[in-house]
């Protein structure tokens, strides 16, 4: 995936400066208005721009689909490419089955005839399994859980799967914990660059929700396929899998069983997610 192609396609997708103008295609406003979710109109147009210039022999992978708003937008106008969703359905206090059904309905409406493959499970376990996707990832959209550790790991875990040149889009990137995690990761991994920041001017900005950043990755000898997992990624993955991941899972299960814990969860997790626990 040529990063330059992506940046040019973003420019073509908006009437003016993407930060402050509307997407040319009204379909993104329609999707934002009709599909439950958290991504905002301009973000949807950027995701679609990336998918449009993705080569056919690479794929698009999204972590965190919820009910499919972002994926419904990404696939607009595209029929000949492969899209993956990685989703564990643990957050939001939602029943996994109900959320899946809504995702299925939305994809049936907006992604008819598109090859969208659902991988159910925690991205930090799934994406460490060999053969989980069948081609290099040219576009990666991360909209999963937002802790500093998760965000660092979200970049580290995906690197072996990326195409030799790839675009990485990170949602909620205006949150300081996200940009701090990026900066820390980029400082250690010179193959990665921050290409664009579309920051939110307020929480739940109507164009950019909580901000979207575009990163790029270009493989070199140090990141050749088959290289060992770098230590900074390895220890974080092991730490996540042994403590933070299971802890969060237990917490979300407890909220399903004991709804009276919701006010406490809102205090502990005061993000857009907490507002949708109800
Ligand atoms: C903010 S929502 C995604 C919103 C969606 N992209 C949209 O356009 O509305 C975050 C989703 O990420 C999922 N998620 C969070 N952490 C995850 C993980 N570690 N692995 C897989 N999915 C995860 C949650 O279940 C939740 O549905």
PDB file of C-alpha atoms and ligand atoms in Angstrom:
ATOM      1  CA  UNK A   1       0.000   0.000   0.000  1.00  0.00           C
ATOM      2  CA  UNK A   2       1.523   3.296  -1.013  1.00  0.00           C
ATOM      3  CA  UNK A   3       1.181   5.819   1.762  1.00  0.00           C
ATOM      4  CA  UNK A   4       1.341   8.638  -0.806  1.00  0.00           C
ATOM      5  CA  UNK A   5      -1.710   7.159  -2.583  1.00  0.00           C
ATOM      6  CA  UNK A   6      -3.628   7.184   0.669  1.00  0.00           C
ATOM      7  CA  UNK A   7      -2.755  10.806   1.468  1.00  0.00           C
ATOM      8  CA  UNK A   8      -3.748  11.903  -2.040  1.00  0.00           C
ATOM      9  CA  UNK A   9      -7.045   9.987  -1.837  1.00  0.00           C
ATOM     10  CA  UNK A  10      -7.867  11.693   1.467  1.00  0.00           C
ATOM     11  CA  UNK A  11      -7.368  15.088  -0.187  1.00  0.00           C
ATOM     12  CA  UNK A  12      -9.668  14.047  -3.045  1.00  0.00           C
ATOM     13  CA  UNK A  13     -12.382  12.882  -0.614  1.00  0.00           C
ATOM     14  CA  UNK A  14     -13.020  16.294   0.972  1.00  0.00           C
ATOM     15  CA  UNK A  15     -14.309  19.566  -0.381  1.00  0.00           C
ATOM     16  CA  UNK A  16     -11.445  21.454   1.325  1.00  0.00           C
ATOM     17  CA  UNK A  17      -9.079  20.905   4.234  1.00  0.00           C
ATOM     18  CA  UNK A  18     -10.171  17.554   5.742  1.00  0.00           C
ATOM     19  CA  UNK A  19      -9.764  18.944   9.262  1.00  0.00           C
ATOM     20  CA  UNK A  20     -12.500  21.536   8.760  1.00  0.00           C
ATOM     21  CA  UNK A  21     -14.616  20.529   5.759  1.00  0.00           C
ATOM     22  CA  UNK A  22     -17.149  17.851   4.939  1.00  0.00           C
ATOM     23  CA  UNK A  23     -16.535  14.722   2.909  1.00  0.00           C
ATOM     24  CA  UNK A  24     -17.694  15.101  -0.693  1.00  0.00           C
ATOM     25  CA  UNK A  25     -19.707  11.859  -0.600  1.00  0.00           C
ATOM     26  CA  UNK A  26     -22.850  12.206   1.581  1.00  0.00           C
ATOM     27  CA  UNK A  27     -22.901   8.462   2.243  1.00  0.00           C
ATOM     28  CA  UNK A  28     -20.691   8.888   5.325  1.00  0.00           C
ATOM     29  CA  UNK A  29     -23.115  11.264   7.017  1.00  0.00           C
ATOM     30  CA  UNK A  30     -25.892   8.780   6.210  1.00  0.00           C
ATOM     31  CA  UNK A  31     -23.967   5.896   7.787  1.00  0.00           C
ATOM     32  CA  UNK A  32     -23.114   7.959  10.863  1.00  0.00           C
ATOM     33  CA  UNK A  33     -26.801   8.811  11.241  1.00  0.00           C
ATOM     34  CA  UNK A  34     -28.158   5.292  10.734  1.00  0.00           C
ATOM     35  CA  UNK A  35     -25.598   2.835  12.133  1.00  0.00           C
ATOM     36  CA  UNK A  36     -25.010   2.825  15.886  1.00  0.00           C
ATOM     37  CA  UNK A  37     -21.417   3.568  16.728  1.00  0.00           C
ATOM     38  CA  UNK A  38     -18.696   5.940  17.734  1.00  0.00           C
ATOM     39  CA  UNK A  39     -16.745   7.000  14.680  1.00  0.00           C
ATOM     40  CA  UNK A  40     -17.574  10.422  13.195  1.00  0.00           C
ATOM     41  CA  UNK A  41     -18.266  11.456   9.611  1.00  0.00           C
ATOM     42  CA  UNK A  42     -14.792  12.654   8.566  1.00  0.00           C
ATOM     43  CA  UNK A  43     -13.172   9.622  10.135  1.00  0.00           C
ATOM     44  CA  UNK A  44     -15.460   7.405   8.075  1.00  0.00           C
ATOM     45  CA  UNK A  45     -14.401   9.152   4.861  1.00  0.00           C
ATOM     46  CA  UNK A  46     -10.712   8.688   5.739  1.00  0.00           C
ATOM     47  CA  UNK A  47     -11.194   4.968   6.407  1.00  0.00           C
ATOM     48  CA  UNK A  48     -12.891   4.608   3.041  1.00  0.00           C
ATOM     49  CA  UNK A  49     -10.134   6.567   1.284  1.00  0.00           C
ATOM     50  CA  UNK A  50      -7.590   4.107   2.680  1.00  0.00           C
ATOM     51  CA  UNK A  51      -9.628   1.103   1.570  1.00  0.00           C
ATOM     52  CA  UNK A  52     -10.083   2.524  -1.928  1.00  0.00           C
ATOM     53  CA  UNK A  53      -6.356   2.648  -2.655  1.00  0.00           C
ATOM     54  CA  UNK A  54      -5.554  -0.662  -0.967  1.00  0.00           C
ATOM     55  CA  UNK A  55      -4.000  -3.106  -3.468  1.00  0.00           C
ATOM     56  CA  UNK A  56      -6.094  -6.258  -4.099  1.00  0.00           C
ATOM     57  CA  UNK A  57      -3.388  -8.584  -2.777  1.00  0.00           C
ATOM     58  CA  UNK A  58      -3.383  -6.892   0.624  1.00  0.00           C
ATOM     59  CA  UNK A  59      -6.174  -6.656   3.184  1.00  0.00           C
ATOM     60  CA  UNK A  60      -7.786  -4.142   5.528  1.00  0.00           C
ATOM     61  CA  UNK A  61      -8.014  -5.134   9.188  1.00  0.00           C
ATOM     62  CA  UNK A  62     -10.005  -3.361  11.873  1.00  0.00           C
ATOM     63  CA  UNK A  63      -9.833  -4.012  15.611  1.00  0.00           C
ATOM     64  CA  UNK A  64     -13.028  -2.935  17.345  1.00  0.00           C
ATOM     65  CA  UNK A  65     -16.096  -2.870  15.148  1.00  0.00           C
ATOM     66  CA  UNK A  66     -18.832  -2.668  17.737  1.00  0.00           C
ATOM     67  CA  UNK A  67     -21.968  -2.661  15.560  1.00  0.00           C
ATOM     68  CA  UNK A  68     -20.145  -2.060  12.306  1.00  0.00           C
ATOM     69  CA  UNK A  69     -20.313   1.684  11.671  1.00  0.00           C
ATOM     70  CA  UNK A  70     -16.650   2.056  10.729  1.00  0.00           C
ATOM     71  CA  UNK A  71     -16.606  -1.099   8.618  1.00  0.00           C
ATOM     72  CA  UNK A  72     -19.850  -0.141   6.840  1.00  0.00           C
ATOM     73  CA  UNK A  73     -18.138   3.079   5.760  1.00  0.00           C
ATOM     74  CA  UNK A  74     -14.764   1.559   4.911  1.00  0.00           C
ATOM     75  CA  UNK A  75     -16.262  -0.764   2.289  1.00  0.00           C
ATOM     76  CA  UNK A  76     -18.359   1.837   0.439  1.00  0.00           C
ATOM     77  CA  UNK A  77     -17.913   1.541  -3.326  1.00  0.00           C
ATOM     78  CA  UNK A  78     -15.594  -1.464  -2.984  1.00  0.00           C
ATOM     79  CA  UNK A  79     -16.397  -5.054  -3.929  1.00  0.00           C
ATOM     80  CA  UNK A  80     -13.109  -6.694  -4.805  1.00  0.00           C
ATOM     81  CA  UNK A  81     -11.049  -6.478  -1.610  1.00  0.00           C
ATOM     82  CA  UNK A  82     -10.725  -8.402   1.635  1.00  0.00           C
ATOM     83  CA  UNK A  83     -11.630  -6.915   5.009  1.00  0.00           C
ATOM     84  CA  UNK A  84     -11.109  -8.411   8.460  1.00  0.00           C
ATOM     85  CA  UNK A  85     -12.817  -7.479  11.701  1.00  0.00           C
ATOM     86  CA  UNK A  86     -11.288  -8.438  15.054  1.00  0.00           C
ATOM     87  CA  UNK A  87     -13.804  -7.975  17.858  1.00  0.00           C
ATOM     88  CA  UNK A  88     -14.175  -9.485  21.313  1.00  0.00           C
ATOM     89  CA  UNK A  89     -17.552  -8.002  22.272  1.00  0.00           C
ATOM     90  CA  UNK A  90     -16.568  -7.570  25.894  1.00  0.00           C
ATOM     91  CA  UNK A  91     -16.966  -3.852  26.409  1.00  0.00           C
ATOM     92  CA  UNK A  92     -20.044  -1.676  26.783  1.00  0.00           C
ATOM     93  CA  UNK A  93     -21.946  -4.139  28.926  1.00  0.00           C
ATOM     94  CA  UNK A  94     -23.551  -5.295  25.729  1.00  0.00           C
ATOM     95  CA  UNK A  95     -24.611  -8.844  25.172  1.00  0.00           C
ATOM     96  CA  UNK A  96     -22.251 -10.334  22.636  1.00  0.00           C
ATOM     97  CA  UNK A  97     -24.980 -12.102  20.709  1.00  0.00           C
ATOM     98  CA  UNK A  98     -27.095  -8.953  20.303  1.00  0.00           C
ATOM     99  CA  UNK A  99     -24.124  -6.912  19.143  1.00  0.00           C
ATOM    100  CA  UNK A 100     -23.161  -9.561  16.639  1.00  0.00           C
ATOM    101  CA  UNK A 101     -26.664  -9.644  15.270  1.00  0.00           C
ATOM    102  CA  UNK A 102     -26.648  -5.873  14.814  1.00  0.00           C
ATOM    103  CA  UNK A 103     -23.236  -6.052  13.157  1.00  0.00           C
ATOM    104  CA  UNK A 104     -24.545  -8.747  10.806  1.00  0.00           C
ATOM    105  CA  UNK A 105     -27.594  -6.657   9.924  1.00  0.00           C
ATOM    106  CA  UNK A 106     -25.504  -3.564   9.253  1.00  0.00           C
ATOM    107  CA  UNK A 107     -23.039  -5.467   7.108  1.00  0.00           C
ATOM    108  CA  UNK A 108     -25.925  -7.067   5.191  1.00  0.00           C
ATOM    109  CA  UNK A 109     -27.168  -3.549   4.414  1.00  0.00           C
ATOM    110  CA  UNK A 110     -23.917  -1.717   3.779  1.00  0.00           C
ATOM    111  CA  UNK A 111     -21.407  -4.408   2.877  1.00  0.00           C
ATOM    112  CA  UNK A 112     -23.451  -6.668   0.680  1.00  0.00           C
ATOM    113  CA  UNK A 113     -21.181  -8.589  -1.723  1.00  0.00           C
ATOM    114  CA  UNK A 114     -18.047  -7.500   0.158  1.00  0.00           C
ATOM    115  CA  UNK A 115     -15.622 -10.047   1.598  1.00  0.00           C
ATOM    116  CA  UNK A 116     -15.746  -9.113   5.301  1.00  0.00           C
ATOM    117  CA  UNK A 117     -14.370 -11.774   7.650  1.00  0.00           C
ATOM    118  CA  UNK A 118     -15.029 -11.697  11.387  1.00  0.00           C
ATOM    119  CA  UNK A 119     -12.356 -12.972  13.773  1.00  0.00           C
ATOM    120  CA  UNK A 120     -13.873 -13.178  17.214  1.00  0.00           C
ATOM    121  CA  UNK A 121     -11.531 -12.830  20.182  1.00  0.00           C
ATOM    122  CA  UNK A 122      -9.054 -10.565  21.882  1.00  0.00           C
ATOM    123  CA  UNK A 123      -6.794  -8.949  19.306  1.00  0.00           C
ATOM    124  CA  UNK A 124      -3.745  -9.290  21.530  1.00  0.00           C
ATOM    125  CA  UNK A 125      -4.111 -13.077  21.631  1.00  0.00           C
ATOM    126  CA  UNK A 126      -5.542 -13.613  18.157  1.00  0.00           C
ATOM    127  CA  UNK A 127      -2.978 -11.557  16.299  1.00  0.00           C
ATOM    128  CA  UNK A 128      -0.169 -13.564  17.806  1.00  0.00           C
ATOM    129  CA  UNK A 129      -1.463 -16.773  16.201  1.00  0.00           C
ATOM    130  CA  UNK A 130       0.187 -17.890  12.970  1.00  0.00           C
ATOM    131  CA  UNK A 131      -1.922 -17.741   9.806  1.00  0.00           C
ATOM    132  CA  UNK A 132      -4.752 -15.677  11.237  1.00  0.00           C
ATOM    133  CA  UNK A 133      -5.013 -13.524   8.086  1.00  0.00           C
ATOM    134  CA  UNK A 134      -4.271 -14.779   4.590  1.00  0.00           C
ATOM    135  CA  UNK A 135      -2.412 -11.792   3.116  1.00  0.00           C
ATOM    136  CA  UNK A 136      -0.412  -8.757   4.284  1.00  0.00           C
ATOM    137  CA  UNK A 137      -2.358  -5.967   5.953  1.00  0.00           C
ATOM    138  CA  UNK A 138      -2.133  -2.744   3.944  1.00  0.00           C
ATOM    139  CA  UNK A 139      -4.577  -0.796   6.126  1.00  0.00           C
ATOM    140  CA  UNK A 140      -4.936  -1.313   9.870  1.00  0.00           C
ATOM    141  CA  UNK A 141      -7.568   0.563  11.857  1.00  0.00           C
ATOM    142  CA  UNK A 142      -7.311   0.279  15.631  1.00  0.00           C
ATOM    143  CA  UNK A 143     -10.421   1.232  17.601  1.00  0.00           C
ATOM    144  CA  UNK A 144     -10.124  -1.222  20.484  1.00  0.00           C
ATOM    145  CA  UNK A 145      -9.596  -0.565  24.163  1.00  0.00           C
ATOM    146  CA  UNK A 146      -7.782   2.585  25.174  1.00  0.00           C
ATOM    147  CA  UNK A 147      -5.087   2.203  27.758  1.00  0.00           C
ATOM    148  CA  UNK A 148      -1.488   3.284  27.212  1.00  0.00           C
ATOM    149  CA  UNK A 149      -0.401  -0.347  27.280  1.00  0.00           C
ATOM    150  CA  UNK A 150      -3.061  -1.433  24.757  1.00  0.00           C
ATOM    151  CA  UNK A 151      -2.158   1.375  22.385  1.00  0.00           C
ATOM    152  CA  UNK A 152       1.543   0.602  22.446  1.00  0.00           C
ATOM    153  CA  UNK A 153       0.761  -3.067  21.948  1.00  0.00           C
ATOM    154  CA  UNK A 154      -1.784  -2.337  19.210  1.00  0.00           C
ATOM    155  CA  UNK A 155       1.094  -1.088  17.068  1.00  0.00           C
ATOM    156  CA  UNK A 156       3.633  -3.694  18.148  1.00  0.00           C
ATOM    157  CA  UNK A 157       1.377  -6.702  17.689  1.00  0.00           C
ATOM    158  CA  UNK A 158       0.418  -5.762  14.137  1.00  0.00           C
ATOM    159  CA  UNK A 159       3.881  -5.073  12.726  1.00  0.00           C
ATOM    160  CA  UNK A 160       4.650  -8.651  11.587  1.00  0.00           C
ATOM    161  CA  UNK A 161       1.368  -8.749   9.661  1.00  0.00           C
ATOM    162  CA  UNK A 162       1.775  -5.447   7.849  1.00  0.00           C
ATOM    163  CA  UNK A 163       2.558  -5.110   4.165  1.00  0.00           C
ATOM    164  CA  UNK A 164       6.015  -3.745   3.412  1.00  0.00           C
ATOM    165  CA  UNK A 165       4.414  -0.319   3.257  1.00  0.00           C
ATOM    166  CA  UNK A 166       1.215   0.210   5.221  1.00  0.00           C
ATOM    167  CA  UNK A 167      -1.169   2.786   6.650  1.00  0.00           C
ATOM    168  CA  UNK A 168      -2.207   2.582  10.297  1.00  0.00           C
ATOM    169  CA  UNK A 169      -5.201   4.580  11.495  1.00  0.00           C
ATOM    170  CA  UNK A 170      -5.762   5.025  15.203  1.00  0.00           C
ATOM    171  CA  UNK A 171      -9.029   6.234  16.633  1.00  0.00           C
ATOM    172  CA  UNK A 172      -9.440   8.333  19.790  1.00  0.00           C
ATOM    173  CA  UNK A 173      -5.945   9.612  19.158  1.00  0.00           C
ATOM    174  CA  UNK A 174      -6.595  13.025  20.721  1.00  0.00           C
ATOM    175  CA  UNK A 175      -6.651  11.316  24.126  1.00  0.00           C
ATOM    176  CA  UNK A 176      -3.244  12.061  25.666  1.00  0.00           C
ATOM    177  CA  UNK A 177      -2.772   8.424  26.675  1.00  0.00           C
ATOM    178  CA  UNK A 178      -2.982   7.471  22.988  1.00  0.00           C
ATOM    179  CA  UNK A 179      -0.547  10.021  21.613  1.00  0.00           C
ATOM    180  CA  UNK A 180       1.867   9.357  24.487  1.00  0.00           C
ATOM    181  CA  UNK A 181       1.789   5.638  23.594  1.00  0.00           C
ATOM    182  CA  UNK A 182       2.400   6.461  19.908  1.00  0.00           C
ATOM    183  CA  UNK A 183       5.267   8.762  20.669  1.00  0.00           C
ATOM    184  CA  UNK A 184       6.876   6.111  22.862  1.00  0.00           C
ATOM    185  CA  UNK A 185       6.422   3.446  20.181  1.00  0.00           C
ATOM    186  CA  UNK A 186       7.634   5.651  17.323  1.00  0.00           C
ATOM    187  CA  UNK A 187      10.718   6.645  19.306  1.00  0.00           C
ATOM    188  CA  UNK A 188      11.771   2.986  19.429  1.00  0.00           C
ATOM    189  CA  UNK A 189      10.633   1.968  15.932  1.00  0.00           C
ATOM    190  CA  UNK A 190      12.095   4.210  13.218  1.00  0.00           C
ATOM    191  CA  UNK A 191      10.185   2.337  10.494  1.00  0.00           C
ATOM    192  CA  UNK A 192       7.023   4.049  11.762  1.00  0.00           C
ATOM    193  CA  UNK A 193       6.030   7.687  11.208  1.00  0.00           C
ATOM    194  CA  UNK A 194       3.192   9.947  12.149  1.00  0.00           C
ATOM    195  CA  UNK A 195       1.749  11.188   8.822  1.00  0.00           C
ATOM    196  CA  UNK A 196      -1.373  13.123   9.782  1.00  0.00           C
ATOM    197  CA  UNK A 197      -3.193  14.167  12.946  1.00  0.00           C
ATOM    198  CA  UNK A 198      -6.851  15.042  12.684  1.00  0.00           C
ATOM    199  CA  UNK A 199      -7.503  16.059  16.258  1.00  0.00           C
ATOM    200  CA  UNK A 200     -10.862  16.631  17.901  1.00  0.00           C
ATOM    201  CA  UNK A 201     -11.592  20.177  19.009  1.00  0.00           C
ATOM    202  CA  UNK A 202     -13.872  18.820  21.755  1.00  0.00           C
ATOM    203  CA  UNK A 203     -14.929  15.473  23.135  1.00  0.00           C
ATOM    204  CA  UNK A 204     -17.090  13.757  20.511  1.00  0.00           C
ATOM    205  CA  UNK A 205     -16.304  16.385  17.876  1.00  0.00           C
ATOM    206  CA  UNK A 206     -18.948  15.953  15.129  1.00  0.00           C
ATOM    207  CA  UNK A 207     -16.284  15.550  12.414  1.00  0.00           C
ATOM    208  CA  UNK A 208     -13.530  13.677  14.257  1.00  0.00           C
ATOM    209  CA  UNK A 209     -15.112  12.167  17.397  1.00  0.00           C
ATOM    210  CA  UNK A 210     -12.040  11.914  19.651  1.00  0.00           C
ATOM    211  CA  UNK A 211      -9.473  12.313  16.911  1.00  0.00           C
ATOM    212  CA  UNK A 212      -7.863  10.136  14.271  1.00  0.00           C
ATOM    213  CA  UNK A 213      -4.128   9.840  13.580  1.00  0.00           C
ATOM    214  CA  UNK A 214      -2.598   8.291  10.474  1.00  0.00           C
ATOM    215  CA  UNK A 215       0.727   6.510  10.890  1.00  0.00           C
ATOM    216  CA  UNK A 216       2.834   4.781   8.265  1.00  0.00           C
ATOM    217  CA  UNK A 217       5.093   1.760   8.371  1.00  0.00           C
ATOM    218  CA  UNK A 218       7.881   0.922   5.926  1.00  0.00           C
ATOM    219  CA  UNK A 219       9.617  -2.410   6.393  1.00  0.00           C
ATOM    220  CA  UNK A 220      13.409  -2.510   6.443  1.00  0.00           C
ATOM    221  CA  UNK A 221      16.065  -5.106   7.279  1.00  0.00           C
ATOM    222  CA  UNK A 222      15.542  -4.733  11.016  1.00  0.00           C
ATOM    223  CA  UNK A 223      11.834  -5.568  10.624  1.00  0.00           C
ATOM    224  CA  UNK A 224      12.257  -8.277   7.969  1.00  0.00           C
ATOM    225  CA  UNK A 225       9.596 -10.977   8.042  1.00  0.00           C
ATOM    226  CA  UNK A 226      10.414 -13.681  10.561  1.00  0.00           C
ATOM    227  CA  UNK A 227      12.430 -11.320  12.779  1.00  0.00           C
ATOM    228  CA  UNK A 228      12.113 -11.925  16.535  1.00  0.00           C
ATOM    229  CA  UNK A 229       9.425 -10.020  18.391  1.00  0.00           C
ATOM    230  CA  UNK A 230      11.122  -6.909  19.847  1.00  0.00           C
ATOM    231  CA  UNK A 231      11.527  -6.975  23.624  1.00  0.00           C
ATOM    232  CA  UNK A 232       9.501  -3.786  24.197  1.00  0.00           C
ATOM    233  CA  UNK A 233       6.511  -5.458  22.504  1.00  0.00           C
ATOM    234  CA  UNK A 234       7.092  -8.878  24.030  1.00  0.00           C
ATOM    235  CA  UNK A 235       7.084  -7.797  27.658  1.00  0.00           C
ATOM    236  CA  UNK A 236       4.000  -5.658  27.137  1.00  0.00           C
ATOM    237  CA  UNK A 237       2.153  -8.497  25.430  1.00  0.00           C
ATOM    238  CA  UNK A 238       3.015 -10.903  28.228  1.00  0.00           C
ATOM    239  CA  UNK A 239       2.070  -8.317  30.860  1.00  0.00           C
ATOM    240  CA  UNK A 240      -1.248  -7.684  29.124  1.00  0.00           C
ATOM    241  CA  UNK A 241      -2.092 -11.343  28.722  1.00  0.00           C
ATOM    242  CA  UNK A 242      -1.196 -12.216  32.279  1.00  0.00           C
ATOM    243  CA  UNK A 243      -2.890  -9.340  34.073  1.00  0.00           C
ATOM    244  CA  UNK A 244      -4.602  -6.418  32.366  1.00  0.00           C
ATOM    245  CA  UNK A 245      -6.505  -8.456  29.753  1.00  0.00           C
ATOM    246  CA  UNK A 246      -7.980 -11.038  32.169  1.00  0.00           C
ATOM    247  CA  UNK A 247      -8.682  -8.281  34.714  1.00  0.00           C
ATOM    248  CA  UNK A 248     -10.710  -6.267  32.204  1.00  0.00           C
ATOM    249  CA  UNK A 249     -12.547  -9.373  31.051  1.00  0.00           C
ATOM    250  CA  UNK A 250     -13.555 -10.196  34.627  1.00  0.00           C
ATOM    251  CA  UNK A 251     -14.656  -6.592  35.194  1.00  0.00           C
ATOM    252  CA  UNK A 252     -16.891  -6.469  32.128  1.00  0.00           C
ATOM    253  CA  UNK A 253     -18.427  -9.858  33.006  1.00  0.00           C
ATOM    254  CA  UNK A 254     -19.151  -8.592  36.512  1.00  0.00           C
ATOM    255  CA  UNK A 255     -20.936  -5.550  35.050  1.00  0.00           C
ATOM    256  CA  UNK A 256     -23.194  -7.833  33.012  1.00  0.00           C
ATOM    257  CA  UNK A 257     -24.132  -9.759  36.126  1.00  0.00           C
ATOM    258  CA  UNK A 258     -24.269  -6.846  38.552  1.00  0.00           C
ATOM    259  CA  UNK A 259     -25.561  -3.696  36.779  1.00  0.00           C
ATOM    260  CA  UNK A 260     -25.338  -1.795  40.073  1.00  0.00           C
ATOM    261  CA  UNK A 261     -21.577  -1.662  39.389  1.00  0.00           C
ATOM    262  CA  UNK A 262     -22.146   0.617  36.369  1.00  0.00           C
ATOM    263  CA  UNK A 263     -21.713   3.921  38.301  1.00  0.00           C
ATOM    264  CA  UNK A 264     -18.401   2.617  39.649  1.00  0.00           C
ATOM    265  CA  UNK A 265     -17.299   1.590  36.148  1.00  0.00           C
ATOM    266  CA  UNK A 266     -18.152   5.063  34.853  1.00  0.00           C
ATOM    267  CA  UNK A 267     -15.922   6.597  37.499  1.00  0.00           C
ATOM    268  CA  UNK A 268     -13.067   4.241  36.736  1.00  0.00           C
ATOM    269  CA  UNK A 269     -13.386   4.464  32.966  1.00  0.00           C
ATOM    270  CA  UNK A 270     -14.529   7.986  32.137  1.00  0.00           C
ATOM    271  CA  UNK A 271     -14.318   7.797  28.344  1.00  0.00           C
ATOM    272  CA  UNK A 272     -16.884   7.594  25.563  1.00  0.00           C
ATOM    273  CA  UNK A 273     -17.174   3.912  26.425  1.00  0.00           C
ATOM    274  CA  UNK A 274     -18.430   4.569  29.910  1.00  0.00           C
ATOM    275  CA  UNK A 275     -21.190   6.755  28.530  1.00  0.00           C
ATOM    276  CA  UNK A 276     -22.509   3.798  26.591  1.00  0.00           C
ATOM    277  CA  UNK A 277     -22.418   1.223  29.357  1.00  0.00           C
ATOM    278  CA  UNK A 278     -26.109   1.778  30.067  1.00  0.00           C
TER     279      UNK A 278
HETATM  280  C1  LIG B   1     -15.216   2.156  20.296  1.00  0.00           C
HETATM  281  S1  LIG B   1     -15.823   0.583  19.921  1.00  0.00           S
HETATM  282  C2  LIG B   1     -15.620   0.489  18.216  1.00  0.00           C
HETATM  283  C3  LIG B   1     -16.479   1.466  17.486  1.00  0.00           C
HETATM  284  C4  LIG B   1     -16.616   1.196  16.009  1.00  0.00           C
HETATM  285  N1  LIG B   1     -15.348   1.177  15.307  1.00  0.00           N
HETATM  286  C5  LIG B   1     -17.555   2.201  15.386  1.00  0.00           C
HETATM  287  O1  LIG B   1     -17.260   2.682  14.270  1.00  0.00           O
HETATM  288  O2  LIG B   1     -18.581   2.482  15.987  1.00  0.00           O
HETATM  289  C6  LIG B   1     -14.587  -0.494  20.544  1.00  0.00           C
HETATM  290  C7  LIG B   1     -14.828  -1.965  20.277  1.00  0.00           C
HETATM  291  O3  LIG B   1     -13.575  -2.623  20.455  1.00  0.00           O
HETATM  292  C8  LIG B   1     -13.782  -3.899  20.998  1.00  0.00           C
HETATM  293  N2  LIG B   1     -12.529  -4.266  21.670  1.00  0.00           N
HETATM  294  C9  LIG B   1     -11.951  -3.622  22.717  1.00  0.00           C
HETATM  295  N3  LIG B   1     -10.805  -4.215  23.059  1.00  0.00           N
HETATM  296  C10 LIG B   1     -10.643  -5.250  22.201  1.00  0.00           C
HETATM  297  C11 LIG B   1      -9.645  -6.253  22.071  1.00  0.00           C
HETATM  298  N4  LIG B   1      -8.604  -6.290  22.910  1.00  0.00           N
HETATM  299  N5  LIG B   1      -9.773  -7.166  21.085  1.00  0.00           N
HETATM  300  C12 LIG B   1     -10.848  -7.119  20.246  1.00  0.00           C
HETATM  301  N6  LIG B   1     -11.830  -6.195  20.332  1.00  0.00           N
HETATM  302  C13 LIG B   1     -11.727  -5.280  21.295  1.00  0.00           C
HETATM  303  C14 LIG B   1     -14.969  -3.698  21.933  1.00  0.00           C
HETATM  304  O4  LIG B   1     -15.670  -4.900  22.141  1.00  0.00           O
HETATM  305  C15 LIG B   1     -15.790  -2.653  21.218  1.00  0.00           C
HETATM  306  O5  LIG B   1     -16.858  -3.220  20.495  1.00  0.00           O
END
